[in-house]
PDB file of C-alpha atoms and ligand atoms in Angstrom:
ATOM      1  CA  UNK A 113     110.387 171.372  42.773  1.00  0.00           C
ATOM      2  CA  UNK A 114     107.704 171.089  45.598  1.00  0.00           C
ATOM      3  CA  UNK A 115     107.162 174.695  45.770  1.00  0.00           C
ATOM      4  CA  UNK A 116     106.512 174.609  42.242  1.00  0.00           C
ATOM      5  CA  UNK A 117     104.299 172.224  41.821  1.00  0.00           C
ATOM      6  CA  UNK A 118     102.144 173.079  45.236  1.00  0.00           C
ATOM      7  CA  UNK A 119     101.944 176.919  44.111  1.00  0.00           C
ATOM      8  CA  UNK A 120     100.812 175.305  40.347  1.00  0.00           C
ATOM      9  CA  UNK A 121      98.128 173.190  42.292  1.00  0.00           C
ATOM     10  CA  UNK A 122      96.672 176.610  44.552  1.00  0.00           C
ATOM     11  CA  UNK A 123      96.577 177.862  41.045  1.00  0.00           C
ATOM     12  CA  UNK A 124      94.380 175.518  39.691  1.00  0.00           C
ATOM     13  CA  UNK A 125      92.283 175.332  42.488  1.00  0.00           C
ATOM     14  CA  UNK A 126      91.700 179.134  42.616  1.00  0.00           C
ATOM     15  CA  UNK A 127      91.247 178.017  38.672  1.00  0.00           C
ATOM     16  CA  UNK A 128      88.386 175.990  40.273  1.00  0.00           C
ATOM     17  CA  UNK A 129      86.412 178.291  42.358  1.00  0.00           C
ATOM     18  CA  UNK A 130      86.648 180.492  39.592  1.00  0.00           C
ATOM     19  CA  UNK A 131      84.760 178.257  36.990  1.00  0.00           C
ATOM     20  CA  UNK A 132      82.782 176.922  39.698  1.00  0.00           C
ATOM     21  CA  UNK A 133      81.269 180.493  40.805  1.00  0.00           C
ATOM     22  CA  UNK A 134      80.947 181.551  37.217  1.00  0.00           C
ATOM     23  CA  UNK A 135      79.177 178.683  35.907  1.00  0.00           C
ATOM     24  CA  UNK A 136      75.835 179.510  37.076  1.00  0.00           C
ATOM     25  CA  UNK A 137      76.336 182.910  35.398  1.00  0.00           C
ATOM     26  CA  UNK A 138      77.294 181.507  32.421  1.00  0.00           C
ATOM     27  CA  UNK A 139      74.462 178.841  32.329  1.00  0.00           C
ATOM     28  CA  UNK A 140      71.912 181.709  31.605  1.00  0.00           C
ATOM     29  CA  UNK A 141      74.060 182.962  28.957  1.00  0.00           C
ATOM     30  CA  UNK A 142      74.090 179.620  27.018  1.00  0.00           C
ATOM     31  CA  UNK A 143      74.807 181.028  23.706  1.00  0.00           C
ATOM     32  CA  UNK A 144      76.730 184.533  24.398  1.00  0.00           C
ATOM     33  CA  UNK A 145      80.297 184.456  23.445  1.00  0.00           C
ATOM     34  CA  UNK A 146      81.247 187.653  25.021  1.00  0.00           C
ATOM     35  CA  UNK A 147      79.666 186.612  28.383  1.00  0.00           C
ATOM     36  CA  UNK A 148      81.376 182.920  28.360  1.00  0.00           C
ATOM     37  CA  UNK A 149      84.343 184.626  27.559  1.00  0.00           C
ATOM     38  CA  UNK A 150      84.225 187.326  30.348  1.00  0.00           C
ATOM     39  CA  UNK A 151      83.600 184.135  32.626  1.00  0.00           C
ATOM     40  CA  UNK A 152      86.148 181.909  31.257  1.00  0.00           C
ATOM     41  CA  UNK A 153      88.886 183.555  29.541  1.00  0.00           C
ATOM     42  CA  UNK A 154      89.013 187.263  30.847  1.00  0.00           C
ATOM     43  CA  UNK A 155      90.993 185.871  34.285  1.00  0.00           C
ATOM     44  CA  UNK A 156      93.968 185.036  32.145  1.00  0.00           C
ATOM     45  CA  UNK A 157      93.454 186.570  28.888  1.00  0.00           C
ATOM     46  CA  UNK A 158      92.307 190.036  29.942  1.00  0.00           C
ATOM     47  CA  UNK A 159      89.362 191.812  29.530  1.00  0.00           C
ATOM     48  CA  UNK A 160      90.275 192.968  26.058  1.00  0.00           C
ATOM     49  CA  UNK A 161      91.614 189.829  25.546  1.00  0.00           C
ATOM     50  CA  UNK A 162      95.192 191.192  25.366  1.00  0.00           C
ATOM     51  CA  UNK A 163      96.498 188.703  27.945  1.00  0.00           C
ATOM     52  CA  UNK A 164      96.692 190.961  31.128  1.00  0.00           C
ATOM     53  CA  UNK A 165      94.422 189.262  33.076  1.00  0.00           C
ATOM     54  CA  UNK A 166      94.379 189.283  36.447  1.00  0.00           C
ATOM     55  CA  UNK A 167      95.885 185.864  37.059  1.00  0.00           C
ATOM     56  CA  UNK A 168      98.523 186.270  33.951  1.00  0.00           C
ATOM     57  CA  UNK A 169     100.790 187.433  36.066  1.00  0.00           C
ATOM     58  CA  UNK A 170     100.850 183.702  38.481  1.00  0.00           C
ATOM     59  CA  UNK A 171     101.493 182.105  35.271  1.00  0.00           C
ATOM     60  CA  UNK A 172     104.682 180.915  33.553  1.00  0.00           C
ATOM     61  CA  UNK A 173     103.497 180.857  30.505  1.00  0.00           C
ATOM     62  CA  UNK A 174     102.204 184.532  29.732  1.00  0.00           C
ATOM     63  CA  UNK A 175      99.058 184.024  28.545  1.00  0.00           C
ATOM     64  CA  UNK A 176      98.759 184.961  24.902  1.00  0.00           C
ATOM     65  CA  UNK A 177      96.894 188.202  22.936  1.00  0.00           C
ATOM     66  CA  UNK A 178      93.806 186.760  21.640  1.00  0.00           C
ATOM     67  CA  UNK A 179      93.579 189.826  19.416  1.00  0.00           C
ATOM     68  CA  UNK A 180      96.396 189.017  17.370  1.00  0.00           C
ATOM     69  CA  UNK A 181      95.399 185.693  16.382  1.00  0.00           C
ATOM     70  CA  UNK A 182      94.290 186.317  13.035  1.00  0.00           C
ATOM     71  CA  UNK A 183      97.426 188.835  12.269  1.00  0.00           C
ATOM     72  CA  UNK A 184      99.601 185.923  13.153  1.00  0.00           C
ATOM     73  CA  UNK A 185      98.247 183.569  10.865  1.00  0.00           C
ATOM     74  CA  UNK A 186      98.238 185.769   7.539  1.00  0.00           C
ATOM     75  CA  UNK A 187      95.609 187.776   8.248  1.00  0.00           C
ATOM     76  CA  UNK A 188      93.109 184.503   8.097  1.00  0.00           C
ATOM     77  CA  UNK A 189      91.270 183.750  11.440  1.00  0.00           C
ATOM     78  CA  UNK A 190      92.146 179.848  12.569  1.00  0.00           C
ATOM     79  CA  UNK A 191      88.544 179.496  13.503  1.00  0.00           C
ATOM     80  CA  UNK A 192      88.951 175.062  13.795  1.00  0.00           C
ATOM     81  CA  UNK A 193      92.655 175.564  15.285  1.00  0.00           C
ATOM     82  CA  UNK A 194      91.089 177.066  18.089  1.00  0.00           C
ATOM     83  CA  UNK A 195      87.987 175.431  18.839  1.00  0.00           C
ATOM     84  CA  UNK A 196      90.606 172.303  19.550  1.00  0.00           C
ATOM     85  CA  UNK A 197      92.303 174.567  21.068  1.00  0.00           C
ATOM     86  CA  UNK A 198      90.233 175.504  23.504  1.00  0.00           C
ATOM     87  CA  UNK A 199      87.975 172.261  23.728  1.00  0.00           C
ATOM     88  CA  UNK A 200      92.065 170.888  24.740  1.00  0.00           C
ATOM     89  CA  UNK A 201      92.321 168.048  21.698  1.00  0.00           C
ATOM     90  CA  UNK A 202      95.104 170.330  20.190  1.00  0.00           C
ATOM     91  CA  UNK A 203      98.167 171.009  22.330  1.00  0.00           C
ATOM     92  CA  UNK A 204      97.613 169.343  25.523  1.00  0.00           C
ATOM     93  CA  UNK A 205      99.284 166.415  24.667  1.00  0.00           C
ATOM     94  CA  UNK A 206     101.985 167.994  22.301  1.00  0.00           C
ATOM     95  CA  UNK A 207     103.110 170.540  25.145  1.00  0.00           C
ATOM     96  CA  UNK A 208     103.455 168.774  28.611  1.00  0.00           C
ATOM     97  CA  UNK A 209     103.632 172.706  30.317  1.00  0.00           C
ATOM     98  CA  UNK A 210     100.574 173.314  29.021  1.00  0.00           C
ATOM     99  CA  UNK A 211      99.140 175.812  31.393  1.00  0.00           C
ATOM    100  CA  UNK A 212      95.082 176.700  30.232  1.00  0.00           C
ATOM    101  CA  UNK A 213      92.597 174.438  31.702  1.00  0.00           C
ATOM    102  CA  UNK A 214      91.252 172.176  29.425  1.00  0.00           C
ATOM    103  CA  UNK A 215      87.389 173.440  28.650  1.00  0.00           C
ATOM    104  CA  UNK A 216      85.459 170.529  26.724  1.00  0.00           C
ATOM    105  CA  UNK A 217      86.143 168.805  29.700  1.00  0.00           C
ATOM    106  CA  UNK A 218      85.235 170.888  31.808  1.00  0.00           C
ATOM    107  CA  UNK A 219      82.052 172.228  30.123  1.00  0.00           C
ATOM    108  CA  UNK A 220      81.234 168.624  29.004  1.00  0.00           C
ATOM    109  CA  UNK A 221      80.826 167.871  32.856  1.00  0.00           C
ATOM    110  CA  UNK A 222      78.609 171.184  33.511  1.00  0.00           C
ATOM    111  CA  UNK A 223      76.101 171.405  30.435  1.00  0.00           C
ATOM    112  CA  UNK A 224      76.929 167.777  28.430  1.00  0.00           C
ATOM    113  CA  UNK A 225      78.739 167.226  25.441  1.00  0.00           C
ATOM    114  CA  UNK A 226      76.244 169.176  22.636  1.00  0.00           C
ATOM    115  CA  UNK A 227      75.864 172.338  24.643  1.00  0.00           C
ATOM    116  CA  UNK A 228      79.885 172.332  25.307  1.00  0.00           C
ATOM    117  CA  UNK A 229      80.334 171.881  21.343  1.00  0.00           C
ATOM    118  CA  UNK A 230      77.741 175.415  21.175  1.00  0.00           C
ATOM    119  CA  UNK A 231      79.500 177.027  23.752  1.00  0.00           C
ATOM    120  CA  UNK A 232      82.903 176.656  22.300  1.00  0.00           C
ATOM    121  CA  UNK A 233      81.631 178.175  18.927  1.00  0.00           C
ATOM    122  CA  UNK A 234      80.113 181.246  20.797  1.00  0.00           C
ATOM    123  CA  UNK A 235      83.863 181.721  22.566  1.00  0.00           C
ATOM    124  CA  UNK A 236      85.575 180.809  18.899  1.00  0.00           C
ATOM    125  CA  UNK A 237      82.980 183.375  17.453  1.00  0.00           C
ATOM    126  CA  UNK A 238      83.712 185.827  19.785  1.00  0.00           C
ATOM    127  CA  UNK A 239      87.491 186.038  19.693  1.00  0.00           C
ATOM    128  CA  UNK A 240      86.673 186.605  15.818  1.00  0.00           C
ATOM    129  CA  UNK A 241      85.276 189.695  16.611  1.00  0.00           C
ATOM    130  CA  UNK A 242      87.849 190.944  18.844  1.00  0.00           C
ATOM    131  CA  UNK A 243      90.419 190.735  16.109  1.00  0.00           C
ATOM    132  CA  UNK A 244      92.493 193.301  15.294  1.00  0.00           C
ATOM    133  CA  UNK A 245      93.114 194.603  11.522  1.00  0.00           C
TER     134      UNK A 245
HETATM  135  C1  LIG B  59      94.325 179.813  33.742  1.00  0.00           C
HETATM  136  C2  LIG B  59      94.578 180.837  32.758  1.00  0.00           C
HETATM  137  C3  LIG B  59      93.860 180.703  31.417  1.00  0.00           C
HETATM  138  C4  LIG B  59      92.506 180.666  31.195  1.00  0.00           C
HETATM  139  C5  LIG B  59      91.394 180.744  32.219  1.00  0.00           C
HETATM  140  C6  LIG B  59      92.345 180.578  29.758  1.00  0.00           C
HETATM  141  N1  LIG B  59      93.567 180.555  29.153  1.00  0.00           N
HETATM  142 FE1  LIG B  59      93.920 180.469  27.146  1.00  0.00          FE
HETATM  143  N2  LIG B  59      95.904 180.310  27.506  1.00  0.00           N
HETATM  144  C7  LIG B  59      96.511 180.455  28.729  1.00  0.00           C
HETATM  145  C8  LIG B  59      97.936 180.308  28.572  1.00  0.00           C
HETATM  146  C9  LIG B  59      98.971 180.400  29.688  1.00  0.00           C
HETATM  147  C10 LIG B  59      98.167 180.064  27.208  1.00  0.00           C
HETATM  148  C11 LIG B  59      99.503 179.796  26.531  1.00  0.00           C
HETATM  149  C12 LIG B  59      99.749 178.314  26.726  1.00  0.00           C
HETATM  150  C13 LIG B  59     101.015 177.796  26.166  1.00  0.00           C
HETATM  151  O1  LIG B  59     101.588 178.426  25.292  1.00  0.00           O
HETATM  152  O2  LIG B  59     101.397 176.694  26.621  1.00  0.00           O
HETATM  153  C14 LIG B  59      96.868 180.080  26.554  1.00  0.00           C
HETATM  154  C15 LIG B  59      96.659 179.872  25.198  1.00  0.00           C
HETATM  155  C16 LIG B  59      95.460 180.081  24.554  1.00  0.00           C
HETATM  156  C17 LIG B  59      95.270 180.012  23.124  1.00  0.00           C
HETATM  157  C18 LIG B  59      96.350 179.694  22.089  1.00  0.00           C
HETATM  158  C19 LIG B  59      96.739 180.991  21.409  1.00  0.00           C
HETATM  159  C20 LIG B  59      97.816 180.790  20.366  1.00  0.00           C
HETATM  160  O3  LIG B  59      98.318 181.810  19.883  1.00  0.00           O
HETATM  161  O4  LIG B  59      98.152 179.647  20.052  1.00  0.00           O
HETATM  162  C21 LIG B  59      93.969 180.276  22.879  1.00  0.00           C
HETATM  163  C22 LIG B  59      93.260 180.336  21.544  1.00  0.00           C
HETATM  164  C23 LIG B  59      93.332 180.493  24.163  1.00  0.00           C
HETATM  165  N3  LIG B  59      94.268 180.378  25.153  1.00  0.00           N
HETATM  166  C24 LIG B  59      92.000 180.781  24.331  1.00  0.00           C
HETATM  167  C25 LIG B  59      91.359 180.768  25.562  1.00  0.00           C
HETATM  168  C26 LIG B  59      89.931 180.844  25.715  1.00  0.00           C
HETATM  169  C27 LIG B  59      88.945 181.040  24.581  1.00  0.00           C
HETATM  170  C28 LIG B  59      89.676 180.723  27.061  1.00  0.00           C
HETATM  171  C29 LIG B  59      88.325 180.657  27.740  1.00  0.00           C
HETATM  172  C30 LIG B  59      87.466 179.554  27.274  1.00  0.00           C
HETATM  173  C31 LIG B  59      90.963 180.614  27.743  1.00  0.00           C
HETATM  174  N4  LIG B  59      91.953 180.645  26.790  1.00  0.00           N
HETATM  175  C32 LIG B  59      91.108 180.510  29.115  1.00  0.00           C
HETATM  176  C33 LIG B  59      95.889 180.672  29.925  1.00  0.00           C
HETATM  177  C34 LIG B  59      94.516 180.641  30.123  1.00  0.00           C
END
């Protein structure tokens, strides 16, 4: 049990310096999904965003293909699923093991609570247009 949860605290802190040394970078790119997502997401979620990022493999919760989300839902993209999704109003409190950092929180307390709302829709935007047919 202590192993466990001290390797899932390194985690987060490496978690940590990664936000903190890409927030500057993503600061100048206030309204770019692609670039928020590159600094945010890519780590676990993979470049492509097919979930074979380079910290996916720490995790015990693979993390998922952002691709596929529209496939998975009928073919209909769950654009305001996943802005509380990734804002963290949806799931945290419904899965205990939830393992992706919560981001309204955390972009709340770098840019305030309107440019965290923007941000989010850039990401959301984004992952539309990563979507597979
Ligand atoms: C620390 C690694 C990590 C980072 C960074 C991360 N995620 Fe995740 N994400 C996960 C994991 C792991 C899951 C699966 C969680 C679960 O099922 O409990 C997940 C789940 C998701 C889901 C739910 C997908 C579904 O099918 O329900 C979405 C959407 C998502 N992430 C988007 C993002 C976006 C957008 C970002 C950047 C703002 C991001 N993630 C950053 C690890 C991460």
């Amino acid at each position: 049990m202590r192993g466990m949860i001290s390797s899932r605290a390194s985690l987060w802190l490496a978690v940590g310096l990664l936000v903190a040394a890409t927030a500057s970078y993503a600061a100048s790119a206030a309204d770019d999904g692609a670039a928020e997502y590159k600094a945010r997401c890519a780590s676990c979620h993979g470049e492509s965003g097919a979930g074979d990022g380079p910290a996916a493999a720490a995790m015990r919760t693979r993390p998922p293909d952002l691709r596929r989300l529209a496939k998975s839902n009928d073919g209909v993209f769950p654009d305001k699923v996943l802005a509380t999704v990734i804002d963290g109003r949806k799931t945290i409190r419904a899965h205990g093991t939830f393992e992706m950092p919560v981001w309204g929180r955390q972009l709340s307390q770098s840019v305030g609570d309107g440019d965290a709302s923007k941000r989010i829709a850039a990401i959301v935007g984004y992952l539309r247009s990563i979507q597979l047919k």
